[in-house]
Coordinates of N, CA, C and O in Angstrom, one line a residue:
R1 N 3.0 -1.2 -33.7 CA 2.8 -2.3 -32.7 C 1.4 -3.0 -33.0 O 0.5 -2.3 -33.4
S2 N 1.4 -4.2 -32.7 CA 0.1 -4.9 -32.8 C -0.7 -4.6 -31.6 O -0.2 -4.2 -30.6
R3 N -2.0 -4.8 -31.7 CA -2.9 -4.6 -30.5 C -2.4 -5.4 -29.3 O -2.4 -4.8 -28.2
G4 N -2.0 -6.6 -29.4 CA -1.5 -7.4 -28.3 C -0.3 -6.8 -27.6 O -0.3 -6.8 -26.4
L5 N 0.6 -6.3 -28.4 CA 1.8 -5.7 -27.8 C 1.5 -4.4 -27.0 O 2.0 -4.1 -26.0
G6 N 0.5 -3.7 -27.6 CA 0.0 -2.4 -26.9 C -0.6 -2.7 -25.6 O -0.3 -2.0 -24.6
D7 N -1.4 -3.8 -25.5 CA -2.0 -4.2 -24.2 C -0.9 -4.6 -23.2 O -1.0 -4.2 -22.0
V8 N 0.1 -5.3 -23.7 CA 1.2 -5.7 -22.8 C 1.9 -4.5 -22.3 O 2.3 -4.4 -21.1
Y9 N 2.2 -3.5 -23.2 CA 2.9 -2.3 -22.8 C 2.1 -1.5 -21.8 O 2.7 -1.1 -20.8
K10 N 0.8 -1.4 -22.0 CA 0.0 -0.7 -21.0 C 0.1 -1.3 -19.6 O 0.2 -0.7 -18.6
R11 N 0.0 -2.7 -19.6 CA 0.1 -3.4 -18.3 C 1.5 -3.2 -17.7 O 1.6 -3.1 -16.5
Q12 N 2.5 -3.2 -18.5 CA 3.9 -3.1 -18.0 C 4.1 -1.7 -17.4 O 4.7 -1.6 -16.3
V13 N 3.6 -0.7 -18.0 CA 3.7 0.7 -17.5 C 2.9 0.8 -16.2 O 3.4 1.3 -15.2
N14 N 1.7 0.2 -16.1 CA 0.9 0.2 -14.9 C 1.7 -0.6 -13.8 O 1.7 -0.1 -12.6
N15 N 2.2 -1.7 -14.1 CA 2.9 -2.6 -13.1 C 4.2 -1.9 -12.6 O 4.4 -1.9 -11.4
L16 N 4.9 -1.1 -13.5 CA 6.0 -0.4 -13.0 C 5.6 0.7 -12.1 O 6.2 0.9 -11.0
G17 N 4.5 1.4 -12.4 CA 3.9 2.4 -11.4 C 3.6 1.7 -10.1 O 3.8 2.3 -9.0
S18 N 3.1 0.5 -10.1 CA 2.7 -0.2 -8.8 C 4.0 -0.4 -8.0 O 4.0 -0.3 -6.8
L19 N 5.1 -0.8 -8.7 CA 6.4 -1.0 -8.0 C 6.8 0.3 -7.3 O 7.3 0.3 -6.1
Y20 N 6.7 1.4 -8.0 CA 7.1 2.7 -7.4 C 6.2 3.1 -6.2 O 6.6 3.6 -5.2
F21 N 4.9 2.8 -6.4 CA 3.9 3.1 -5.4 C 4.2 2.3 -4.1 O 4.1 2.8 -3.0
S22 N 4.5 1.0 -4.3 CA 4.7 0.2 -3.1 C 6.1 0.1 -2.6 O 6.3 -0.4 -1.5
G23 N 7.0 0.6 -3.4 CA 8.4 0.6 -3.0 C 9.0 -0.8 -3.1 O 9.9 -1.2 -2.3
I24 N 8.6 -1.6 -4.1 CA 9.1 -2.9 -4.3 C 10.2 -2.8 -5.3 O 10.0 -2.5 -6.5
G25 N 11.4 -3.1 -4.9 CA 12.6 -3.1 -5.7 C 13.2 -1.7 -6.0 O 14.1 -1.5 -6.7
T26 N 12.5 -0.7 -5.3 CA 13.0 0.7 -5.5 C 12.4 1.5 -4.3 O 11.6 0.9 -3.5
E27 N 12.8 2.7 -4.2 CA 12.3 3.6 -3.1 C 10.8 3.9 -3.5 O 10.5 4.1 -4.7
K28 N 10.0 4.1 -2.5 CA 8.6 4.5 -2.8 C 8.7 5.9 -3.4 O 9.5 6.8 -3.0
N29 N 7.9 6.1 -4.5 CA 7.9 7.4 -5.1 C 6.5 7.6 -5.7 O 6.2 7.1 -6.8
F30 N 5.6 8.3 -5.0 CA 4.3 8.5 -5.4 C 4.2 9.3 -6.7 O 3.3 9.1 -7.5
T31 N 5.1 10.3 -6.8 CA 5.1 11.1 -8.0 C 5.4 10.3 -9.3 O 4.7 10.4 -10.3
K32 N 6.4 9.5 -9.2 CA 6.8 8.7 -10.3 C 5.7 7.7 -10.6 O 5.4 7.4 -11.8
A33 N 5.1 7.1 -9.5 CA 4.0 6.1 -9.7 C 2.9 6.8 -10.4 O 2.3 6.3 -11.4
A34 N 2.5 8.0 -10.0 CA 1.4 8.8 -10.6 C 1.7 9.1 -12.1 O 0.8 8.9 -12.9
Q35 N 2.9 9.4 -12.4 CA 3.3 9.7 -13.8 C 3.1 8.4 -14.6 O 2.5 8.5 -15.8
L36 N 3.5 7.3 -14.1 CA 3.4 6.0 -14.9 C 1.9 5.6 -15.0 O 1.5 5.2 -16.0
F37 N 1.2 5.7 -13.9 CA -0.3 5.4 -13.9 C -1.0 6.3 -14.9 O -1.9 5.9 -15.7
D38 N -0.6 7.6 -14.9 CA -1.2 8.5 -15.9 C -1.0 8.1 -17.3 O -1.9 8.1 -18.1
K39 N 0.3 7.7 -17.6 CA 0.7 7.3 -18.9 C -0.1 6.1 -19.3 O -0.7 6.1 -20.4
A40 N -0.2 5.1 -18.5 CA -0.9 3.9 -18.8 C -2.4 4.1 -18.9 O -3.1 3.6 -19.8
S41 N -2.9 5.0 -18.1 CA -4.3 5.4 -18.1 C -4.7 6.0 -19.5 O -5.7 5.7 -20.1
K42 N -3.8 6.9 -19.9 CA -4.1 7.6 -21.2 C -4.0 6.7 -22.4 O -4.5 6.9 -23.4
L43 N -3.3 5.6 -22.1 CA -3.2 4.5 -23.2 C -4.4 3.6 -23.1 O -4.5 2.7 -24.0
G44 N -5.2 3.8 -22.1 CA -6.5 3.0 -22.0 C -6.5 1.9 -21.0 O -7.4 1.1 -21.0
N45 N -5.5 1.9 -20.1 CA -5.5 0.9 -19.0 C -6.4 1.4 -17.9 O -6.0 2.3 -17.2
T46 N -7.5 0.7 -17.7 CA -8.4 1.2 -16.6 C -7.9 0.9 -15.2 O -8.2 1.6 -14.3
E47 N -7.1 -0.2 -15.0 CA -6.5 -0.4 -13.7 C -5.6 0.7 -13.3 O -5.5 1.1 -12.2
A48 N -4.9 1.2 -14.3 CA -4.0 2.4 -14.0 C -4.8 3.6 -13.6 O -4.4 4.4 -12.8
A49 N -5.9 3.8 -14.3 CA -6.8 4.9 -13.9 C -7.3 4.8 -12.5 O -7.3 5.8 -11.7
V50 N -7.6 3.6 -12.1 CA -8.0 3.3 -10.7 C -6.9 3.6 -9.7 O -7.0 4.2 -8.7
N51 N -5.7 3.1 -10.1 CA -4.5 3.3 -9.3 C -4.2 4.8 -9.1 O -3.9 5.2 -8.0
L52 N -4.3 5.5 -10.2 CA -4.0 7.0 -10.1 C -5.1 7.7 -9.3 O -4.8 8.6 -8.5
A53 N -6.3 7.2 -9.4 CA -7.4 7.8 -8.5 C -7.1 7.5 -7.0 O -7.3 8.4 -6.2
F54 N -6.6 6.3 -6.7 CA -6.2 6.1 -5.3 C -5.2 7.1 -4.8 O -5.3 7.6 -3.7
I55 N -4.2 7.4 -5.7 CA -3.2 8.4 -5.3 C -3.8 9.8 -5.1 O -3.6 10.5 -4.1
Y56 N -4.7 10.1 -6.0 CA -5.4 11.4 -5.9 C -6.3 11.5 -4.7 O -6.7 12.6 -4.3
L57 N -6.7 10.4 -4.2 CA -7.6 10.4 -3.0 C -6.8 10.4 -1.7 O -7.4 10.5 -0.7
T58 N -5.5 10.2 -1.8 CA -4.7 10.2 -0.6 C -4.6 11.6 0.0 O -4.1 12.5 -0.6
K59 N -5.2 11.8 1.2 CA -5.3 13.1 1.8 C -3.9 13.7 2.2 O -3.7 14.9 2.1
N60 N -3.0 12.9 2.5 CA -1.7 13.4 3.0 C -0.7 13.6 1.8 O 0.5 13.7 2.1
S61 N -1.2 13.5 0.6 CA -0.3 13.6 -0.6 C -0.3 15.0 -1.2 O -1.4 15.6 -1.2
S62 N 0.8 15.4 -1.7 CA 0.8 16.7 -2.5 C 0.0 16.5 -3.8 O -0.3 17.5 -4.4
L63 N -0.3 15.3 -4.1 CA -1.0 15.0 -5.4 C -2.5 14.9 -5.1 O -3.3 14.5 -6.1
N64 N -3.0 15.1 -3.9 CA -4.4 15.0 -3.6 C -5.3 15.8 -4.5 O -5.1 17.0 -4.7
N65 N -6.2 15.2 -5.2 CA -7.1 15.8 -6.2 C -8.3 15.0 -6.3 O -8.5 14.3 -7.3
P66 N -9.2 15.1 -5.3 CA -10.4 14.2 -5.3 C -11.3 14.4 -6.6 O -11.8 13.4 -7.1
R67 N -11.4 15.6 -7.1 CA -12.3 15.8 -8.3 C -11.7 15.0 -9.5 O -12.4 14.4 -10.3
E68 N -10.4 15.1 -9.7 CA -9.8 14.4 -10.8 C -9.9 12.9 -10.6 O -10.0 12.1 -11.5
A69 N -9.8 12.5 -9.3 CA -9.9 11.0 -9.0 C -11.3 10.5 -9.4 O -11.4 9.5 -10.1
I70 N -12.4 11.3 -9.1 CA -13.7 10.9 -9.5 C -13.8 10.9 -11.0 O -14.5 9.9 -11.6
Q71 N -13.2 11.8 -11.7 CA -13.3 11.8 -13.2 C -12.6 10.5 -13.8 O -13.1 9.9 -14.7
L72 N -11.4 10.1 -13.2 CA -10.8 8.9 -13.6 C -11.6 7.7 -13.3 O -11.7 6.8 -14.2
L73 N -12.3 7.7 -12.2 CA -13.2 6.5 -11.9 C -14.3 6.5 -12.8 O -14.8 5.4 -13.2
K74 N -14.9 7.6 -13.2 CA -16.0 7.6 -14.1 C -15.6 7.0 -15.5 O -16.3 6.2 -16.0
T75 N -14.4 7.5 -15.9 CA -13.9 7.0 -17.2 C -13.7 5.5 -17.2 O -14.1 4.7 -18.1
A76 N -13.1 5.0 -16.1 CA -12.8 3.6 -15.9 C -14.1 2.8 -15.8 O -14.2 1.7 -16.3
A77 N -15.0 3.3 -15.0 CA -16.3 2.6 -14.8 C -17.0 2.5 -16.1 O -17.6 1.4 -16.4
E78 N -17.0 3.6 -16.9 CA -17.7 3.5 -18.2 C -17.1 2.5 -19.1 O -17.7 1.9 -20.0
A79 N -15.8 2.2 -18.9 CA -15.1 1.2 -19.7 C -15.3 -0.2 -19.1 O -14.7 -1.2 -19.7
G80 N -16.0 -0.3 -18.0 CA -16.4 -1.6 -17.5 C -15.5 -2.1 -16.3 O -15.7 -3.2 -15.9
N81 N -14.6 -1.3 -15.8 CA -13.8 -1.7 -14.7 C -14.6 -1.8 -13.4 O -15.2 -0.9 -12.9
P82 N -14.7 -3.0 -12.8 CA -15.5 -3.3 -11.6 C -15.0 -2.5 -10.4 O -15.8 -2.0 -9.6
T83 N -13.7 -2.3 -10.2 CA -13.2 -1.6 -9.1 C -13.6 -0.1 -9.2 O -14.1 0.5 -8.2
A84 N -13.5 0.4 -10.4 CA -14.0 1.8 -10.6 C -15.5 2.0 -10.3 O -15.9 2.9 -9.7
K85 N -16.2 1.0 -10.8 CA -17.7 1.0 -10.6 C -18.0 1.0 -9.1 O -18.8 1.8 -8.6
F86 N -17.3 0.2 -8.4 CA -17.5 0.1 -6.9 C -17.1 1.4 -6.3 O -17.9 2.0 -5.5
M87 N -15.9 1.9 -6.6 CA -15.5 3.1 -5.9 C -16.4 4.3 -6.2 O -16.7 5.1 -5.4
L88 N -16.8 4.5 -7.5 CA -17.6 5.6 -7.9 C -19.0 5.4 -7.2 O -19.6 6.4 -6.7
G89 N -19.5 4.2 -7.2 CA -20.8 3.9 -6.6 C -20.7 4.2 -5.1 O -21.7 4.8 -4.5
Y90 N -19.6 3.9 -4.4 CA -19.5 4.1 -3.0 C -19.4 5.6 -2.8 O -19.9 6.1 -1.8
A91 N -18.8 6.4 -3.7 CA -18.7 7.8 -3.5 C -20.1 8.4 -3.6 O -20.5 9.3 -2.8
Y92 N -21.0 7.9 -4.5 CA -22.4 8.4 -4.5 C -23.1 7.9 -3.3 O -23.9 8.7 -2.8
Y93 N -22.8 6.7 -2.8 CA -23.5 6.2 -1.6 C -23.2 7.1 -0.4 O -24.1 7.4 0.4
K94 N -22.0 7.5 -0.3 CA -21.6 8.3 0.9 C -21.7 9.8 0.7 O -21.4 10.6 1.6
G95 N -21.9 10.2 -0.5 CA -22.0 11.7 -0.8 C -20.6 12.3 -0.8 O -20.4 13.4 -0.4
F96 N -19.6 11.6 -1.4 CA -18.2 12.0 -1.4 C -18.0 12.8 -2.8 O -18.2 12.2 -3.8
I97 N -17.6 14.0 -2.7 CA -17.3 14.9 -3.9 C -18.7 15.3 -4.5 O -18.9 16.5 -4.7
Y98 N -19.5 14.4 -4.8 CA -20.8 14.7 -5.4 C -21.9 14.5 -4.4 O -21.7 13.7 -3.5
P99 N -23.1 15.1 -4.6 CA -24.2 14.8 -3.6 C -24.5 13.3 -3.6 O -24.4 12.6 -4.6
Q100 N -25.0 12.9 -2.4 CA -25.4 11.5 -2.2 C -26.5 11.2 -3.2 O -27.4 12.0 -3.4
D101 N -26.4 10.1 -3.9 CA -27.3 9.6 -4.9 C -27.4 8.1 -4.8 O -26.7 7.4 -5.4
Y102 N -28.4 7.6 -4.0 CA -28.6 6.2 -3.8 C -28.9 5.5 -5.1 O -28.4 4.3 -5.3
G103 N -29.6 6.1 -6.0 CA -29.9 5.5 -7.3 C -28.7 5.1 -8.1 O -28.5 4.0 -8.6
K104 N -27.8 6.1 -8.3 CA -26.5 5.9 -9.0 C -25.6 4.9 -8.2 O -25.0 4.0 -8.8
A105 N -25.7 5.0 -6.9 CA -24.9 4.1 -6.0 C -25.3 2.7 -6.2 O -24.4 1.8 -6.4
V106 N -26.6 2.4 -6.1 CA -27.1 1.0 -6.2 C -26.7 0.4 -7.6 O -26.2 -0.7 -7.7
K107 N -26.9 1.2 -8.6 CA -26.6 0.7 -10.0 C -25.2 0.3 -10.1 O -24.9 -0.8 -10.6
L108 N -24.3 1.2 -9.8 CA -22.8 1.0 -9.9 C -22.3 -0.2 -9.0 O -21.6 -1.0 -9.4
I109 N -22.8 -0.1 -7.8 CA -22.3 -1.2 -6.8 C -22.9 -2.5 -7.2 O -22.2 -3.5 -7.1
R110 N -24.1 -2.6 -7.7 CA -24.7 -3.8 -8.2 C -23.9 -4.4 -9.4 O -23.6 -5.6 -9.4
E111 N -23.5 -3.5 -10.3 CA -22.7 -3.9 -11.4 C -21.4 -4.5 -11.0 O -21.0 -5.5 -11.5
A112 N -20.8 -3.9 -10.0 CA -19.5 -4.4 -9.5 C -19.7 -5.7 -8.8 O -18.9 -6.6 -8.9
A113 N -20.8 -5.8 -8.0 CA -21.1 -7.0 -7.3 C -21.3 -8.2 -8.3 O -20.8 -9.3 -8.0
N114 N -22.0 -7.9 -9.3 CA -22.3 -8.9 -10.3 C -21.1 -9.3 -11.1 O -21.0 -10.4 -11.7
A115 N -20.0 -8.5 -11.1 CA -18.8 -8.8 -11.7 C -17.8 -9.5 -10.7 O -16.6 -9.6 -10.9
E116 N -18.4 -9.9 -9.6 CA -17.7 -10.7 -8.6 C -16.7 -9.9 -7.8 O -15.7 -10.5 -7.3
Y117 N -16.9 -8.6 -7.6 CA -16.1 -7.8 -6.8 C -16.6 -7.9 -5.3 O -17.7 -7.4 -5.0
S118 N -15.8 -8.6 -4.5 CA -16.3 -9.0 -3.2 C -16.7 -7.8 -2.3 O -17.7 -7.9 -1.5
E119 N -16.0 -6.7 -2.3 CA -16.3 -5.6 -1.5 C -17.6 -5.0 -1.9 O -18.4 -4.5 -1.1
A120 N -17.9 -5.0 -3.2 CA -19.2 -4.5 -3.7 C -20.3 -5.4 -3.3 O -21.4 -5.0 -2.9
Q121 N -20.0 -6.7 -3.3 CA -21.1 -7.7 -2.8 C -21.4 -7.4 -1.3 O -22.5 -7.4 -0.9
Y122 N -20.4 -7.1 -0.5 CA -20.6 -6.8 0.9 C -21.4 -5.6 1.1 O -22.3 -5.5 1.8
V123 N -21.0 -4.5 0.4 CA -21.7 -3.2 0.5 C -23.1 -3.3 0.0 O -24.0 -2.8 0.6
L124 N -23.3 -4.0 -1.1 CA -24.7 -4.2 -1.6 C -25.5 -4.9 -0.6 O -26.7 -4.6 -0.3
A125 N -24.9 -5.9 0.1 CA -25.7 -6.6 1.1 C -26.0 -5.7 2.3 O -27.1 -5.7 2.8
E126 N -25.1 -4.8 2.6 CA -25.4 -3.8 3.7 C -26.5 -2.9 3.3 O -27.4 -2.5 4.1
M127 N -26.6 -2.5 2.0 CA -27.6 -1.7 1.5 C -29.0 -2.4 1.6 O -30.0 -1.8 2.0
Y128 N -29.0 -3.7 1.2 CA -30.2 -4.5 1.4 C -30.6 -4.6 2.8 O -31.8 -4.6 3.2
L129 N -29.6 -4.8 3.7 CA -30.0 -5.0 5.2 C -30.6 -3.7 5.7 O -31.5 -3.8 6.6
N130 N -30.1 -2.6 5.3 CA -30.5 -1.3 5.9 C -31.5 -0.6 5.1 O -32.0 0.5 5.5
G131 N -31.9 -1.1 3.9 CA -32.8 -0.4 3.0 C -32.3 1.0 2.5 O -33.1 1.9 2.4
H132 N -31.0 1.1 2.3 CA -30.4 2.3 1.8 C -30.4 2.3 0.3 O -29.6 1.6 -0.4
G133 N -31.3 3.0 -0.3 CA -31.4 3.2 -1.8 C -32.0 2.0 -2.5 O -32.0 1.9 -3.7
I134 N -32.5 1.0 -1.7 CA -33.0 -0.2 -2.2 C -34.0 -0.8 -1.2 O -33.9 -0.5 0.0
T135 N -34.9 -1.5 -1.6 CA -35.9 -2.1 -0.7 C -35.2 -3.1 0.2 O -34.5 -4.0 -0.2
Q136 N -35.5 -2.9 1.5 CA -34.8 -3.8 2.5 C -35.2 -5.3 2.2 O -36.4 -5.6 2.0
N137 N -34.2 -6.2 2.1 CA -34.5 -7.5 1.8 C -33.4 -8.4 2.3 O -32.3 -8.4 1.8
Y138 N -33.7 -9.1 3.4 CA -32.7 -10.0 4.1 C -32.3 -11.1 3.2 O -31.1 -11.5 3.2
G139 N -33.2 -11.7 2.4 CA -32.8 -12.8 1.5 C -31.7 -12.4 0.5 O -30.7 -13.1 0.3
N140 N -31.9 -11.2 -0.1 CA -30.9 -10.7 -1.0 C -29.6 -10.3 -0.3 O -28.5 -10.5 -0.8
A141 N -29.7 -9.8 0.9 CA -28.6 -9.4 1.7 C -27.7 -10.7 2.0 O -26.5 -10.7 1.7
V142 N -28.4 -11.7 2.4 CA -27.7 -13.0 2.7 C -27.0 -13.5 1.4 O -25.9 -14.0 1.4
K143 N -27.8 -13.4 0.3 CA -27.2 -13.9 -1.0 C -25.9 -13.2 -1.3 O -24.9 -13.9 -1.7
F144 N -25.9 -11.9 -1.2 CA -24.6 -11.2 -1.5 C -23.6 -11.4 -0.5 O -22.4 -11.4 -0.8
L145 N -24.0 -11.5 0.8 CA -23.0 -11.8 1.8 C -22.3 -13.2 1.5 O -21.1 -13.3 1.6
R146 N -23.1 -14.2 1.1 CA -22.5 -15.5 0.8 C -21.6 -15.4 -0.4 O -20.5 -16.1 -0.3
L147 N -21.9 -14.6 -1.4 CA -21.0 -14.5 -2.5 C -19.7 -13.9 -2.0 O -18.6 -14.3 -2.5
A148 N -19.8 -12.9 -1.2 CA -18.5 -12.2 -0.7 C -17.8 -13.2 0.2 O -16.5 -13.2 0.2
V149 N -18.5 -13.9 1.1 CA -17.8 -14.9 1.9 C -17.1 -15.9 1.1 O -15.9 -16.3 1.4
N150 N -17.6 -16.4 0.0 CA -17.0 -17.4 -0.8 C -15.7 -16.8 -1.4 O -14.8 -17.6 -1.9
Q151 N -15.5 -15.5 -1.4 CA -14.2 -14.9 -1.9 C -13.3 -14.5 -0.7 O -12.3 -13.9 -0.9
G152 N -13.7 -14.9 0.5 CA -12.8 -14.6 1.6 C -13.0 -13.3 2.3 O -12.1 -12.8 3.0
N153 N -14.1 -12.6 2.0 CA -14.3 -11.3 2.6 C -14.7 -11.4 4.1 O -15.8 -11.9 4.4
V154 N -13.8 -11.0 4.9 CA -13.9 -11.2 6.4 C -15.1 -10.4 6.9 O -15.8 -10.8 7.8
N155 N -15.3 -9.2 6.5 CA -16.4 -8.4 6.9 C -17.8 -9.1 6.6 O -18.7 -9.1 7.5
A156 N -17.8 -9.7 5.4 CA -19.1 -10.4 5.1 C -19.2 -11.6 6.0 O -20.4 -12.0 6.4
M157 N -18.1 -12.3 6.3 CA -18.2 -13.5 7.2 C -18.8 -13.1 8.6 O -19.6 -13.7 9.1
T158 N -18.3 -12.0 9.1 CA -18.7 -11.5 10.4 C -20.2 -11.1 10.3 O -21.0 -11.5 11.2
E159 N -20.6 -10.4 9.3 CA -22.0 -9.9 9.2 C -22.9 -11.1 9.0 O -24.0 -11.2 9.7
L160 N -22.6 -12.1 8.1 CA -23.4 -13.2 7.9 C -23.4 -14.1 9.2 O -24.5 -14.6 9.6
G161 N -22.3 -14.2 9.9 CA -22.3 -15.0 11.1 C -23.2 -14.4 12.1 O -24.0 -15.1 12.8
D162 N -23.2 -13.0 12.2 CA -24.1 -12.4 13.2 C -25.6 -12.6 12.8 O -26.4 -12.9 13.7
I163 N -25.9 -12.5 11.5 CA -27.3 -12.7 11.1 C -27.7 -14.2 11.4 O -28.9 -14.4 11.9
L164 N -26.9 -15.1 11.1 CA -27.2 -16.5 11.4 C -27.3 -16.9 12.8 O -28.1 -17.7 13.3
A165 N -26.4 -16.2 13.6 CA -26.5 -16.5 15.1 C -27.7 -15.9 15.8 O -28.3 -16.5 16.6
L166 N -28.1 -14.7 15.3 CA -29.3 -14.1 15.9 C -30.6 -14.7 15.5 O -31.5 -14.9 16.3
G167 N -30.7 -15.0 14.2 CA -31.9 -15.7 13.7 C -33.2 -14.8 13.8 O -34.3 -15.4 13.8
T168 N -33.1 -13.5 13.9 CA -34.3 -12.7 14.0 C -34.8 -12.3 12.6 O -36.0 -12.3 12.4
A169 N -34.0 -12.0 11.6 CA -34.5 -11.6 10.3 C -34.3 -12.7 9.3 O -34.7 -12.6 8.1
Y170 N -33.6 -13.7 9.6 CA -33.2 -14.8 8.7 C -33.1 -16.1 9.6 O -32.8 -16.0 10.7
P171 N -33.4 -17.3 9.0 CA -33.4 -18.5 9.8 C -32.1 -18.7 10.6 O -31.0 -18.5 10.0
K172 N -32.2 -19.0 11.9 CA -31.1 -19.2 12.7 C -30.3 -20.4 12.3 O -30.9 -21.5 12.0
D173 N -29.0 -20.3 12.3 CA -28.1 -21.4 12.0 C -26.8 -21.3 12.8 O -25.8 -20.7 12.3
I174 N -26.9 -21.7 14.1 CA -25.7 -21.5 15.0 C -24.5 -22.2 14.5 O -23.4 -21.7 14.6
Y175 N -24.7 -23.4 13.9 CA -23.5 -24.2 13.4 C -22.8 -23.4 12.3 O -21.5 -23.2 12.4
R176 N -23.5 -22.8 11.3 CA -22.8 -22.1 10.2 C -22.2 -20.8 10.8 O -21.2 -20.3 10.4
A177 N -22.9 -20.2 11.7 CA -22.4 -18.9 12.4 C -21.1 -19.3 13.1 O -20.1 -18.5 12.9
H178 N -21.0 -20.3 13.8 CA -19.8 -20.8 14.5 C -18.7 -21.0 13.5 O -17.5 -20.5 13.7
V179 N -19.0 -21.7 12.4 CA -17.9 -21.9 11.4 C -17.4 -20.6 10.8 O -16.2 -20.4 10.7
L180 N -18.3 -19.7 10.5 CA -17.9 -18.4 9.9 C -17.0 -17.6 10.9 O -16.0 -17.1 10.5
F181 N -17.4 -17.6 12.2 CA -16.6 -16.9 13.2 C -15.2 -17.5 13.3 O -14.2 -16.8 13.5
N182 N -15.1 -18.8 13.3 CA -13.8 -19.5 13.4 C -13.0 -19.2 12.1 O -11.8 -19.0 12.3
I183 N -13.6 -19.1 11.0 CA -12.8 -18.8 9.8 C -12.3 -17.4 9.9 O -11.2 -17.1 9.5
C184 N -13.2 -16.5 10.4 CA -12.7 -15.1 10.6 C -11.5 -15.0 11.4 O -10.5 -14.2 11.2
L185 N -11.5 -15.8 12.5 CA -10.3 -15.8 13.4 C -9.0 -16.3 12.6 O -7.9 -15.7 12.9
L186 N -9.2 -17.2 11.7 CA -8.0 -17.7 10.9 C -7.5 -16.6 10.1 O -6.3 -16.4 9.9
Y187 N -8.4 -15.8 9.5 CA -8.0 -14.7 8.6 C -7.4 -13.5 9.4 O -6.5 -12.8 8.9
T188 N -7.8 -13.3 10.6 CA -7.4 -12.1 11.3 C -6.4 -12.3 12.4 O -5.9 -11.4 13.0
S189 N -6.1 -13.6 12.7 CA -5.1 -13.8 13.8 C -3.7 -13.5 13.3 O -3.4 -13.8 12.2
P190 N -2.9 -12.9 14.3 CA -1.6 -12.6 13.9 C -0.7 -13.8 13.7 O -0.9 -14.9 14.0

């Protein structure tokens, strides 16, 4: 096979695993999904490694294996996968599986945020707001909140709206806060 066809095959195996995981077009089958994600991961598909890590992190699953999940995330993060970088960074941030390590957390979460991963942008902003593992800096917090807001991150909209409405640590802007709160309602209304 040529390299191009190998990449397509890895994606197809991962996508088939996603169908079994979600029960789209078939019955949900986490075991079959895990087998397919494992196969695609071993072929070098980092998205499949992240998907398999999600299954291994599911507490109510017979496949629960947090240590293996972290290993998969490490491998995918080293290969440059922003989701894996965020998840691994968040594990270090919260002290999940491994001892809490703000230094590793900030590095990985910042890399994921710079790769335009909105949840990483939001969490990095929270770290700046609270001074967790990083010097407290409201300007940087607002910068990363805005980046996440631009991608539709509702948590970031709420946080930025609160900051702008209060105006205690950052210049008050009631109009923008009002706009953000209204957009949040659009995203969250049934």
